[in-house]
Amino acid sequence: RFLDSLEPPLDGSICCIEAQEHYILVTTNTESRLVLHRFSDAVKQMPSALGMQVHRSHWIAHEAVKGVIVEGQSMKLKLASDKEVPVSRTFRKVVESKFGQLCP
């Protein structure tokens, strides 16, 4: 698994993974770390029970989601770290079914 391959091991609970060119920004509740890795490979190795991809460059942990922000046609997820992650149209229905109770 991707998370198990990180050295030193991550501190804290995983919140999100964000693609940044050839790197991935891995954020936990206590740290952020830039890792050289392909985003699509990391997403494939993440357990679906832990989280899901919500945008072509964003993966989130289910437990990190604290709210849903809808502004017109756009949707964002508010994470426990106060970070806002965009939700693309491709993933919107899946996000609504998972976090519908948090929608305004």
PDB file of C-alpha atoms in Angstrom:
ATOM      1  CA  ARG A   1       0.000   0.000   0.000  1.00  0.00           C
ATOM      2  CA  PHE A   2       1.025   3.572  -0.671  1.00  0.00           C
ATOM      3  CA  LEU A   3       0.777   4.765   2.947  1.00  0.00           C
ATOM      4  CA  ASP A   4       2.846   1.832   4.197  1.00  0.00           C
ATOM      5  CA  SER A   5       5.640   2.681   1.743  1.00  0.00           C
ATOM      6  CA  LEU A   6       6.293   6.147   3.209  1.00  0.00           C
ATOM      7  CA  GLU A   7       9.492   6.591   5.208  1.00  0.00           C
ATOM      8  CA  PRO A   8       9.379   7.769   7.897  1.00  0.00           C
ATOM      9  CA  PRO A   9       5.786   6.650   8.536  1.00  0.00           C
ATOM     10  CA  LEU A  10       3.135   9.349   8.579  1.00  0.00           C
ATOM     11  CA  ASP A  11       2.235  10.907  11.900  1.00  0.00           C
ATOM     12  CA  GLY A  12      -1.512  11.172  12.537  1.00  0.00           C
ATOM     13  CA  SER A  13      -4.627  10.186  10.602  1.00  0.00           C
ATOM     14  CA  ILE A  14      -4.717  10.687   6.855  1.00  0.00           C
ATOM     15  CA  CYS A  15      -6.960  13.569   5.712  1.00  0.00           C
ATOM     16  CA  CYS A  16      -6.264  14.029   2.023  1.00  0.00           C
ATOM     17  CA  ILE A  17      -3.894  13.521  -0.872  1.00  0.00           C
ATOM     18  CA  GLU A  18      -3.416  16.182  -3.527  1.00  0.00           C
ATOM     19  CA  ALA A  19      -1.569  15.907  -6.833  1.00  0.00           C
ATOM     20  CA  GLN A  20       1.043  18.595  -7.461  1.00  0.00           C
ATOM     21  CA  GLU A  21       2.758  17.938 -10.800  1.00  0.00           C
ATOM     22  CA  HIS A  22       4.987  14.872 -10.235  1.00  0.00           C
ATOM     23  CA  TYR A  23       4.521  14.990  -6.455  1.00  0.00           C
ATOM     24  CA  ILE A  24       1.716  14.267  -4.024  1.00  0.00           C
ATOM     25  CA  LEU A  25       0.970  16.422  -0.996  1.00  0.00           C
ATOM     26  CA  VAL A  26      -0.089  14.012   1.757  1.00  0.00           C
ATOM     27  CA  THR A  27      -1.893  15.721   4.647  1.00  0.00           C
ATOM     28  CA  THR A  28      -2.712  14.192   8.030  1.00  0.00           C
ATOM     29  CA  ASN A  29      -4.236  15.828  11.083  1.00  0.00           C
ATOM     30  CA  THR A  30      -0.699  16.601  12.330  1.00  0.00           C
ATOM     31  CA  GLU A  31       1.582  16.971   9.280  1.00  0.00           C
ATOM     32  CA  SER A  32       1.887  17.584   5.541  1.00  0.00           C
ATOM     33  CA  ARG A  33       4.478  15.899   3.380  1.00  0.00           C
ATOM     34  CA  LEU A  34       5.427  16.211  -0.286  1.00  0.00           C
ATOM     35  CA  VAL A  35       6.173  12.799  -1.827  1.00  0.00           C
ATOM     36  CA  LEU A  36       7.472  11.924  -5.290  1.00  0.00           C
ATOM     37  CA  HIS A  37       4.821   9.479  -6.500  1.00  0.00           C
ATOM     38  CA  ARG A  38       2.219   9.199  -9.251  1.00  0.00           C
ATOM     39  CA  PHE A  39      -1.195  10.333  -7.978  1.00  0.00           C
ATOM     40  CA  SER A  40      -3.187   7.718  -9.921  1.00  0.00           C
ATOM     41  CA  ASP A  41      -1.042   4.894  -8.496  1.00  0.00           C
ATOM     42  CA  ALA A  42      -1.454   6.207  -4.947  1.00  0.00           C
ATOM     43  CA  VAL A  43      -5.247   6.406  -5.349  1.00  0.00           C
ATOM     44  CA  LYS A  44      -5.400   2.807  -6.628  1.00  0.00           C
ATOM     45  CA  GLN A  45      -3.478   1.654  -3.538  1.00  0.00           C
ATOM     46  CA  MET A  46      -5.682   3.506  -1.023  1.00  0.00           C
ATOM     47  CA  PRO A  47      -8.360   1.316   0.626  1.00  0.00           C
ATOM     48  CA  SER A  48     -11.848   2.294  -0.575  1.00  0.00           C
ATOM     49  CA  ALA A  49     -13.119   1.914   2.994  1.00  0.00           C
ATOM     50  CA  LEU A  50     -10.756   4.717   4.050  1.00  0.00           C
ATOM     51  CA  GLY A  51     -11.699   7.336   1.465  1.00  0.00           C
ATOM     52  CA  MET A  52     -12.304   8.226  -2.160  1.00  0.00           C
ATOM     53  CA  GLN A  53     -11.215  10.334  -5.066  1.00  0.00           C
ATOM     54  CA  VAL A  54     -13.370  13.467  -5.445  1.00  0.00           C
ATOM     55  CA  HIS A  55     -11.460  15.308  -8.170  1.00  0.00           C
ATOM     56  CA  ARG A  56      -8.808  14.416 -10.746  1.00  0.00           C
ATOM     57  CA  SER A  57      -6.166  15.712  -8.324  1.00  0.00           C
ATOM     58  CA  HIS A  58      -7.769  15.142  -4.899  1.00  0.00           C
ATOM     59  CA  TRP A  59      -8.442  12.106  -2.716  1.00  0.00           C
ATOM     60  CA  ILE A  60     -10.045  12.532   0.738  1.00  0.00           C
ATOM     61  CA  ALA A  61     -10.480  10.340   3.802  1.00  0.00           C
ATOM     62  CA  HIS A  62     -14.154   9.862   4.728  1.00  0.00           C
ATOM     63  CA  GLU A  63     -13.505  10.700   8.379  1.00  0.00           C
ATOM     64  CA  ALA A  64     -11.844  14.016   7.492  1.00  0.00           C
ATOM     65  CA  VAL A  65     -15.006  15.470   5.883  1.00  0.00           C
ATOM     66  CA  LYS A  66     -16.807  17.875   8.207  1.00  0.00           C
ATOM     67  CA  GLY A  67     -19.087  19.657   5.752  1.00  0.00           C
ATOM     68  CA  VAL A  68     -20.219  20.212   2.172  1.00  0.00           C
ATOM     69  CA  ILE A  69     -20.183  23.651   0.570  1.00  0.00           C
ATOM     70  CA  VAL A  70     -22.403  24.243  -2.470  1.00  0.00           C
ATOM     71  CA  GLU A  71     -22.093  27.538  -4.323  1.00  0.00           C
ATOM     72  CA  GLY A  72     -24.124  27.554  -7.524  1.00  0.00           C
ATOM     73  CA  GLN A  73     -22.878  24.632  -9.599  1.00  0.00           C
ATOM     74  CA  SER A  74     -19.642  24.146  -7.644  1.00  0.00           C
ATOM     75  CA  MET A  75     -19.232  21.818  -4.698  1.00  0.00           C
ATOM     76  CA  LYS A  76     -16.407  21.646  -2.154  1.00  0.00           C
ATOM     77  CA  LEU A  77     -15.753  19.478   0.876  1.00  0.00           C
ATOM     78  CA  LYS A  78     -14.709  21.154   4.122  1.00  0.00           C
ATOM     79  CA  LEU A  79     -12.146  18.989   5.907  1.00  0.00           C
ATOM     80  CA  ALA A  80     -11.316  18.819   9.603  1.00  0.00           C
ATOM     81  CA  SER A  81      -8.124  20.777   8.868  1.00  0.00           C
ATOM     82  CA  ASP A  82     -10.314  23.645   7.512  1.00  0.00           C
ATOM     83  CA  LYS A  83      -9.010  22.879   4.030  1.00  0.00           C
ATOM     84  CA  GLU A  84     -11.587  23.083   1.232  1.00  0.00           C
ATOM     85  CA  VAL A  85     -11.293  20.444  -1.499  1.00  0.00           C
ATOM     86  CA  PRO A  86     -13.086  20.817  -4.848  1.00  0.00           C
ATOM     87  CA  VAL A  87     -15.475  18.127  -6.072  1.00  0.00           C
ATOM     88  CA  SER A  88     -15.599  17.647  -9.842  1.00  0.00           C
ATOM     89  CA  ARG A  89     -18.810  16.933 -11.749  1.00  0.00           C
ATOM     90  CA  THR A  90     -17.509  13.422 -12.428  1.00  0.00           C
ATOM     91  CA  PHE A  91     -17.532  12.566  -8.703  1.00  0.00           C
ATOM     92  CA  ARG A  92     -20.433  14.775  -7.545  1.00  0.00           C
ATOM     93  CA  LYS A  93     -23.132  12.065  -7.422  1.00  0.00           C
ATOM     94  CA  VAL A  94     -20.903   9.706  -5.431  1.00  0.00           C
ATOM     95  CA  VAL A  95     -20.054  12.512  -2.988  1.00  0.00           C
ATOM     96  CA  GLU A  96     -23.740  13.455  -2.611  1.00  0.00           C
ATOM     97  CA  SER A  97     -24.682   9.842  -1.872  1.00  0.00           C
ATOM     98  CA  LYS A  98     -21.891   9.502   0.704  1.00  0.00           C
ATOM     99  CA  PHE A  99     -22.182  12.914   2.390  1.00  0.00           C
ATOM    100  CA  GLY A 100     -25.773  13.908   1.556  1.00  0.00           C
ATOM    101  CA  GLN A 101     -26.563  14.446   5.233  1.00  0.00           C
ATOM    102  CA  LEU A 102     -23.923  17.217   5.329  1.00  0.00           C
ATOM    103  CA  CYS A 103     -25.304  19.067   2.284  1.00  0.00           C
ATOM    104  CA  PRO A 104     -26.960  22.435   2.983  1.00  0.00           C
TER     105      PRO A 104
END
